[in-house]
């Protein structure tokens, strides 16, 4: 019994560490969101490498936020008011054309982005539901959080959120608001929220856990691509919190997921392609 208790506490500790690591990494990385120039770009922008929490700059060379659609998907017009009036209240001016504004210019050093803030909303839902994920419960909390002025301080909201609330203000039922523009929704930021569900369901049978992860993706996005990648992430996280060494867990996830199969060689050789997002 003691050994089983120790094992359960070790699993809990790994889950806590995973979540703390996510929030810390999000805050550390936000100043370099969509930097494609490697260390030299970081050094130019921040007069050195980032070694702790740093406030994002106001300006960002090459920013596409000022080319983005404030009323819906991807790039487009500045005439829409989803940004500023429906969500991200008071932030629309930062999206005005002719500027080059950093996506997270309104955040303070160490402050989390919108995606990590939504993860906190999701965690509170899971905790209030006895550790179980309920899509309808989270959907209601998501809509309330996003449409409440002052609920977060981030300037940027990705396409999936803009499309959701473009539909929402037209009277589409929330469960039918997730959409996909074929380019900006099937993206890596869509794995943030499923991380919490993958961890919360780590002790459940795999089939049940994967269905919960898929349902989590579907609250904010309509994406078969992300469904598959989130499933692979869940395989990886379930192994890690169970104590499987990282490389072994990563190779197992690659073998178990069609989406990750192409990465097995990188994992085996420890030679990785960088991810920029």
mmCIF file of C-alpha atoms in Angstrom:
data_model
loop_
_atom_site.group_PDB
_atom_site.id
_atom_site.type_symbol
_atom_site.label_atom_id
_atom_site.label_comp_id
_atom_site.label_asym_id
_atom_site.label_seq_id
_atom_site.Cartn_x
_atom_site.Cartn_y
_atom_site.Cartn_z
ATOM 1 C CA UNK A 1 0.000 0.000 0.000
ATOM 2 C CA UNK A 2 2.849 2.338 0.838
ATOM 3 C CA UNK A 3 4.481 1.704 -2.524
ATOM 4 C CA UNK A 4 1.224 2.416 -4.317
ATOM 5 C CA UNK A 5 0.816 5.648 -2.345
ATOM 6 C CA UNK A 6 4.354 6.709 -3.235
ATOM 7 C CA UNK A 7 3.644 5.996 -6.900
ATOM 8 C CA UNK A 8 0.460 8.070 -6.830
ATOM 9 C CA UNK A 9 2.273 10.966 -5.181
ATOM 10 C CA UNK A 10 5.030 10.764 -7.796
ATOM 11 C CA UNK A 11 2.385 10.959 -10.536
ATOM 12 C CA UNK A 12 0.738 13.954 -8.870
ATOM 13 C CA UNK A 13 4.127 15.643 -8.594
ATOM 14 C CA UNK A 14 4.816 15.110 -12.308
ATOM 15 C CA UNK A 15 1.405 16.541 -13.190
ATOM 16 C CA UNK A 16 2.010 19.598 -11.000
ATOM 17 C CA UNK A 17 5.444 20.026 -12.559
ATOM 18 C CA UNK A 18 3.997 19.765 -16.068
ATOM 19 C CA UNK A 19 1.489 22.530 -15.393
ATOM 20 C CA UNK A 20 3.951 24.829 -13.625
ATOM 21 C CA UNK A 21 6.382 24.259 -16.497
ATOM 22 C CA UNK A 22 3.730 25.215 -19.031
ATOM 23 C CA UNK A 23 2.862 28.483 -17.295
ATOM 24 C CA UNK A 24 6.526 29.380 -16.742
ATOM 25 C CA UNK A 25 7.489 28.580 -20.347
ATOM 26 C CA UNK A 26 4.548 30.575 -21.695
ATOM 27 C CA UNK A 27 5.585 33.676 -19.756
ATOM 28 C CA UNK A 28 9.255 33.254 -20.688
ATOM 29 C CA UNK A 29 8.499 32.760 -24.390
ATOM 30 C CA UNK A 30 5.917 35.490 -24.985
ATOM 31 C CA UNK A 31 8.498 38.242 -25.726
ATOM 32 C CA UNK A 32 9.751 36.198 -28.708
ATOM 33 C CA UNK A 33 6.403 35.097 -30.135
ATOM 34 C CA UNK A 34 6.765 34.695 -33.920
ATOM 35 C CA UNK A 35 10.483 35.423 -33.962
ATOM 36 C CA UNK A 36 12.027 33.610 -36.923
ATOM 37 C CA UNK A 37 15.557 35.005 -36.710
ATOM 38 C CA UNK A 38 16.965 32.852 -33.913
ATOM 39 C CA UNK A 39 19.254 34.149 -31.137
ATOM 40 C CA UNK A 40 20.459 37.128 -33.174
ATOM 41 C CA UNK A 41 16.908 38.495 -33.459
ATOM 42 C CA UNK A 42 16.361 38.041 -29.727
ATOM 43 C CA UNK A 43 19.606 39.867 -28.969
ATOM 44 C CA UNK A 44 18.705 42.754 -31.261
ATOM 45 C CA UNK A 45 15.219 43.105 -29.801
ATOM 46 C CA UNK A 46 16.114 42.746 -26.123
ATOM 47 C CA UNK A 47 19.795 43.761 -26.042
ATOM 48 C CA UNK A 48 20.831 40.270 -25.071
ATOM 49 C CA UNK A 49 19.421 36.804 -24.654
ATOM 50 C CA UNK A 50 16.378 36.303 -22.461
ATOM 51 C CA UNK A 51 17.360 34.746 -19.140
ATOM 52 C CA UNK A 52 14.253 35.487 -17.095
ATOM 53 C CA UNK A 53 10.870 37.141 -17.278
ATOM 54 C CA UNK A 54 10.921 40.107 -19.661
ATOM 55 C CA UNK A 55 8.162 42.481 -20.709
ATOM 56 C CA UNK A 56 7.442 42.112 -24.452
ATOM 57 C CA UNK A 57 8.457 45.109 -26.541
ATOM 58 C CA UNK A 58 5.887 47.467 -27.974
ATOM 59 C CA UNK A 59 7.304 47.086 -31.490
ATOM 60 C CA UNK A 60 7.997 43.813 -33.303
ATOM 61 C CA UNK A 61 9.698 43.745 -36.697
ATOM 62 C CA UNK A 62 7.639 41.733 -39.149
ATOM 63 C CA UNK A 63 4.527 41.573 -36.954
ATOM 64 C CA UNK A 64 1.455 40.481 -38.884
ATOM 65 C CA UNK A 65 -0.984 41.452 -36.147
ATOM 66 C CA UNK A 66 -1.458 44.760 -37.951
ATOM 67 C CA UNK A 67 -2.442 42.866 -41.096
ATOM 68 C CA UNK A 68 -4.840 40.574 -39.268
ATOM 69 C CA UNK A 69 -8.609 40.501 -39.468
ATOM 70 C CA UNK A 70 -10.169 42.088 -36.383
ATOM 71 C CA UNK A 71 -13.527 40.564 -37.255
ATOM 72 C CA UNK A 72 -12.608 36.982 -38.107
ATOM 73 C CA UNK A 73 -10.050 34.666 -39.651
ATOM 74 C CA UNK A 74 -6.445 35.226 -40.674
ATOM 75 C CA UNK A 75 -5.359 38.384 -42.448
ATOM 76 C CA UNK A 76 -7.984 40.877 -43.459
ATOM 77 C CA UNK A 77 -9.798 44.108 -42.730
ATOM 78 C CA UNK A 78 -9.636 46.336 -39.672
ATOM 79 C CA UNK A 79 -13.355 47.086 -39.881
ATOM 80 C CA UNK A 80 -14.542 44.201 -37.693
ATOM 81 C CA UNK A 81 -15.056 44.687 -33.979
ATOM 82 C CA UNK A 82 -14.731 41.160 -32.616
ATOM 83 C CA UNK A 83 -11.336 42.339 -31.370
ATOM 84 C CA UNK A 84 -11.918 45.276 -29.060
ATOM 85 C CA UNK A 85 -15.643 45.023 -28.438
ATOM 86 C CA UNK A 86 -16.511 41.318 -28.123
ATOM 87 C CA UNK A 87 -13.168 39.918 -26.948
ATOM 88 C CA UNK A 88 -9.809 41.499 -26.057
ATOM 89 C CA UNK A 89 -11.686 44.574 -24.928
ATOM 90 C CA UNK A 90 -9.971 47.895 -25.538
ATOM 91 C CA UNK A 91 -7.123 46.310 -27.509
ATOM 92 C CA UNK A 92 -8.219 46.965 -31.088
ATOM 93 C CA UNK A 93 -6.012 50.038 -31.513
ATOM 94 C CA UNK A 94 -2.910 47.879 -31.300
ATOM 95 C CA UNK A 95 -4.126 46.003 -34.411
ATOM 96 C CA UNK A 96 -4.426 49.136 -36.587
ATOM 97 C CA UNK A 97 -2.805 48.895 -40.044
ATOM 98 C CA UNK A 98 0.451 50.679 -40.737
ATOM 99 C CA UNK A 99 2.078 49.668 -37.452
ATOM 100 C CA UNK A 100 4.317 46.777 -36.416
ATOM 101 C CA UNK A 101 3.117 46.004 -32.899
ATOM 102 C CA UNK A 102 4.208 43.067 -30.753
ATOM 103 C CA UNK A 103 1.470 40.483 -30.274
ATOM 104 C CA UNK A 104 1.800 40.608 -26.478
ATOM 105 C CA UNK A 105 2.814 44.239 -25.993
ATOM 106 C CA UNK A 106 0.256 44.728 -23.209
ATOM 107 C CA UNK A 107 1.614 41.953 -20.989
ATOM 108 C CA UNK A 108 3.935 42.622 -18.083
ATOM 109 C CA UNK A 109 7.085 40.594 -17.389
ATOM 110 C CA UNK A 110 6.019 37.144 -16.212
ATOM 111 C CA UNK A 111 2.381 37.597 -17.221
ATOM 112 C CA UNK A 112 0.732 34.788 -19.153
ATOM 113 C CA UNK A 113 -0.720 34.950 -22.652
ATOM 114 C CA UNK A 114 -4.386 34.432 -23.469
ATOM 115 C CA UNK A 115 -3.894 30.720 -24.200
ATOM 116 C CA UNK A 116 -2.324 30.069 -20.792
ATOM 117 C CA UNK A 117 -4.992 32.192 -19.131
ATOM 118 C CA UNK A 118 -7.610 29.978 -20.778
ATOM 119 C CA UNK A 119 -5.777 26.958 -19.445
ATOM 120 C CA UNK A 120 -6.352 28.312 -15.935
ATOM 121 C CA UNK A 121 -10.055 28.636 -16.720
ATOM 122 C CA UNK A 122 -10.065 25.010 -17.879
ATOM 123 C CA UNK A 123 -8.205 23.813 -14.777
ATOM 124 C CA UNK A 124 -10.733 25.525 -12.534
ATOM 125 C CA UNK A 125 -13.541 23.774 -14.431
ATOM 126 C CA UNK A 126 -11.867 20.381 -14.062
ATOM 127 C CA UNK A 127 -11.255 20.967 -10.348
ATOM 128 C CA UNK A 128 -14.862 22.057 -9.765
ATOM 129 C CA UNK A 129 -16.047 18.900 -11.541
ATOM 130 C CA UNK A 130 -14.128 16.508 -9.299
ATOM 131 C CA UNK A 131 -11.213 16.138 -11.683
ATOM 132 C CA UNK A 132 -13.286 15.306 -14.766
ATOM 133 C CA UNK A 133 -13.503 17.274 -18.003
ATOM 134 C CA UNK A 134 -16.934 18.389 -19.205
ATOM 135 C CA UNK A 135 -17.015 20.110 -22.586
ATOM 136 C CA UNK A 136 -20.246 22.005 -21.966
ATOM 137 C CA UNK A 137 -19.023 23.289 -18.606
ATOM 138 C CA UNK A 138 -15.801 24.553 -20.165
ATOM 139 C CA UNK A 139 -17.614 26.027 -23.175
ATOM 140 C CA UNK A 140 -19.741 28.201 -20.900
ATOM 141 C CA UNK A 141 -16.704 29.270 -18.883
ATOM 142 C CA UNK A 142 -14.762 30.031 -22.091
ATOM 143 C CA UNK A 143 -17.498 32.290 -23.473
ATOM 144 C CA UNK A 144 -17.898 34.095 -20.158
ATOM 145 C CA UNK A 145 -14.152 34.630 -19.761
ATOM 146 C CA UNK A 146 -13.593 35.843 -23.306
ATOM 147 C CA UNK A 147 -16.541 38.257 -23.298
ATOM 148 C CA UNK A 148 -15.825 39.758 -19.858
ATOM 149 C CA UNK A 149 -13.794 42.996 -20.027
ATOM 150 C CA UNK A 150 -10.604 42.838 -17.970
ATOM 151 C CA UNK A 151 -10.572 39.038 -17.646
ATOM 152 C CA UNK A 152 -7.067 38.977 -19.132
ATOM 153 C CA UNK A 153 -4.469 41.477 -20.303
ATOM 154 C CA UNK A 154 -3.266 40.005 -23.597
ATOM 155 C CA UNK A 155 -3.476 41.962 -26.838
ATOM 156 C CA UNK A 156 -3.516 39.033 -29.257
ATOM 157 C CA UNK A 157 -6.171 36.417 -29.935
ATOM 158 C CA UNK A 158 -5.558 33.750 -32.530
ATOM 159 C CA UNK A 159 -7.780 33.019 -35.502
ATOM 160 C CA UNK A 160 -9.725 30.245 -33.773
ATOM 161 C CA UNK A 161 -11.021 32.678 -31.133
ATOM 162 C CA UNK A 162 -11.834 35.391 -33.671
ATOM 163 C CA UNK A 163 -13.754 32.898 -35.819
ATOM 164 C CA UNK A 164 -15.604 31.485 -32.803
ATOM 165 C CA UNK A 165 -16.842 34.882 -31.694
ATOM 166 C CA UNK A 166 -17.527 36.048 -35.246
ATOM 167 C CA UNK A 167 -20.043 33.211 -35.320
ATOM 168 C CA UNK A 168 -21.196 33.803 -31.749
ATOM 169 C CA UNK A 169 -22.249 37.416 -32.329
ATOM 170 C CA UNK A 170 -24.274 36.256 -35.344
ATOM 171 C CA UNK A 171 -26.349 34.070 -33.062
ATOM 172 C CA UNK A 172 -24.737 30.718 -33.819
ATOM 173 C CA UNK A 173 -25.077 28.341 -30.827
ATOM 174 C CA UNK A 174 -21.743 28.110 -28.944
ATOM 175 C CA UNK A 175 -21.333 24.404 -29.660
ATOM 176 C CA UNK A 176 -21.410 25.215 -33.384
ATOM 177 C CA UNK A 177 -19.143 28.287 -33.248
ATOM 178 C CA UNK A 178 -15.774 26.532 -33.669
ATOM 179 C CA UNK A 179 -14.590 26.851 -37.258
ATOM 180 C CA UNK A 180 -11.561 26.478 -39.503
ATOM 181 C CA UNK A 181 -10.119 28.680 -42.233
ATOM 182 C CA UNK A 182 -7.877 25.901 -43.566
ATOM 183 C CA UNK A 183 -4.647 27.581 -42.454
ATOM 184 C CA UNK A 184 -4.607 29.366 -39.092
ATOM 185 C CA UNK A 185 -6.596 26.985 -36.876
ATOM 186 C CA UNK A 186 -4.630 23.737 -37.313
ATOM 187 C CA UNK A 187 -1.761 25.231 -35.309
ATOM 188 C CA UNK A 188 0.443 24.328 -32.359
ATOM 189 C CA UNK A 189 -1.278 26.709 -29.941
ATOM 190 C CA UNK A 190 -4.236 24.355 -30.206
ATOM 191 C CA UNK A 191 -2.335 21.879 -28.036
ATOM 192 C CA UNK A 192 -2.276 24.119 -24.958
ATOM 193 C CA UNK A 193 -5.772 23.355 -23.663
ATOM 194 C CA UNK A 194 -5.698 19.589 -24.399
ATOM 195 C CA UNK A 195 -2.581 19.362 -22.230
ATOM 196 C CA UNK A 196 -4.708 19.876 -19.108
ATOM 197 C CA UNK A 197 -7.237 17.243 -20.173
ATOM 198 C CA UNK A 198 -4.513 14.746 -21.077
ATOM 199 C CA UNK A 199 -3.053 15.163 -17.587
ATOM 200 C CA UNK A 200 -6.444 15.037 -15.855
ATOM 201 C CA UNK A 201 -7.332 11.785 -17.625
ATOM 202 C CA UNK A 202 -3.945 10.101 -17.244
ATOM 203 C CA UNK A 203 -5.376 7.387 -14.972
ATOM 204 C CA UNK A 204 -8.377 6.640 -17.184
ATOM 205 C CA UNK A 205 -8.486 3.974 -19.914
ATOM 206 C CA UNK A 206 -6.796 5.285 -23.051
ATOM 207 C CA UNK A 207 -9.916 5.279 -25.210
ATOM 208 C CA UNK A 208 -11.847 7.350 -22.665
ATOM 209 C CA UNK A 209 -8.941 9.752 -22.198
ATOM 210 C CA UNK A 210 -8.475 10.293 -25.943
ATOM 211 C CA UNK A 211 -12.175 11.049 -26.374
ATOM 212 C CA UNK A 212 -11.973 13.694 -23.633
ATOM 213 C CA UNK A 213 -8.915 15.240 -25.291
ATOM 214 C CA UNK A 214 -10.726 15.325 -28.637
ATOM 215 C CA UNK A 215 -13.743 16.968 -27.016
ATOM 216 C CA UNK A 216 -11.474 19.616 -25.484
ATOM 217 C CA UNK A 217 -10.024 20.514 -28.878
ATOM 218 C CA UNK A 218 -13.563 20.824 -30.213
ATOM 219 C CA UNK A 219 -14.640 23.481 -27.718
ATOM 220 C CA UNK A 220 -12.660 26.216 -29.507
ATOM 221 C CA UNK A 221 -11.647 24.677 -32.879
ATOM 222 C CA UNK A 222 -12.972 22.416 -35.620
ATOM 223 C CA UNK A 223 -9.830 20.540 -36.551
ATOM 224 C CA UNK A 224 -9.360 16.873 -37.379
ATOM 225 C CA UNK A 225 -5.643 17.610 -37.694
ATOM 226 C CA UNK A 226 -5.400 18.867 -34.132
ATOM 227 C CA UNK A 227 -7.514 15.962 -32.905
ATOM 228 C CA UNK A 228 -4.789 13.608 -34.095
ATOM 229 C CA UNK A 229 -1.878 15.665 -32.771
ATOM 230 C CA UNK A 230 -3.607 16.095 -29.404
ATOM 231 C CA UNK A 231 -4.060 12.341 -29.223
ATOM 232 C CA UNK A 232 -0.313 11.909 -29.774
ATOM 233 C CA UNK A 233 0.386 14.488 -27.076
ATOM 234 C CA UNK A 234 -1.890 12.589 -24.701
ATOM 235 C CA UNK A 235 0.005 9.347 -25.366
ATOM 236 C CA UNK A 236 3.247 11.147 -24.549
ATOM 237 C CA UNK A 237 1.988 12.829 -21.372
ATOM 238 C CA UNK A 238 0.332 9.649 -20.051
ATOM 239 C CA UNK A 239 3.661 7.853 -20.361
ATOM 240 C CA UNK A 240 5.670 10.674 -18.781
ATOM 241 C CA UNK A 241 3.468 11.106 -15.718
ATOM 242 C CA UNK A 242 3.618 7.333 -15.319
ATOM 243 C CA UNK A 243 7.399 7.538 -15.001
ATOM 244 C CA UNK A 244 8.510 6.459 -18.479
ATOM 245 C CA UNK A 245 11.818 8.162 -19.464
ATOM 246 C CA UNK A 246 11.386 11.054 -21.900
ATOM 247 C CA UNK A 247 13.009 9.583 -25.008
ATOM 248 C CA UNK A 248 11.246 6.245 -24.555
ATOM 249 C CA UNK A 249 7.928 8.015 -24.041
ATOM 250 C CA UNK A 250 8.493 10.209 -27.090
ATOM 251 C CA UNK A 251 9.319 7.258 -29.336
ATOM 252 C CA UNK A 252 6.257 5.433 -28.050
ATOM 253 C CA UNK A 253 4.071 8.428 -28.869
ATOM 254 C CA UNK A 254 5.542 8.597 -32.379
ATOM 255 C CA UNK A 255 4.733 4.932 -32.956
ATOM 256 C CA UNK A 256 1.200 5.316 -31.599
ATOM 257 C CA UNK A 257 0.245 8.440 -33.538
ATOM 258 C CA UNK A 258 -0.078 8.936 -37.289
ATOM 259 C CA UNK A 259 0.562 12.638 -36.767
ATOM 260 C CA UNK A 260 3.841 12.066 -34.923
ATOM 261 C CA UNK A 261 5.153 9.074 -36.874
ATOM 262 C CA UNK A 262 7.404 11.263 -39.032
ATOM 263 C CA UNK A 263 9.193 12.561 -35.920
ATOM 264 C CA UNK A 264 10.447 9.205 -34.663
ATOM 265 C CA UNK A 265 13.751 9.549 -36.519
ATOM 266 C CA UNK A 266 14.359 12.959 -34.909
ATOM 267 C CA UNK A 267 13.623 11.548 -31.470
ATOM 268 C CA UNK A 268 15.908 8.559 -32.044
ATOM 269 C CA UNK A 269 18.829 10.717 -33.229
ATOM 270 C CA UNK A 270 18.110 13.693 -30.911
ATOM 271 C CA UNK A 271 18.407 16.004 -33.932
ATOM 272 C CA UNK A 272 15.332 18.194 -33.959
ATOM 273 C CA UNK A 273 13.822 20.737 -36.274
ATOM 274 C CA UNK A 274 12.983 23.950 -34.376
ATOM 275 C CA UNK A 275 9.370 24.934 -33.803
ATOM 276 C CA UNK A 276 8.498 28.594 -34.240
ATOM 277 C CA UNK A 277 5.098 29.830 -33.077
#
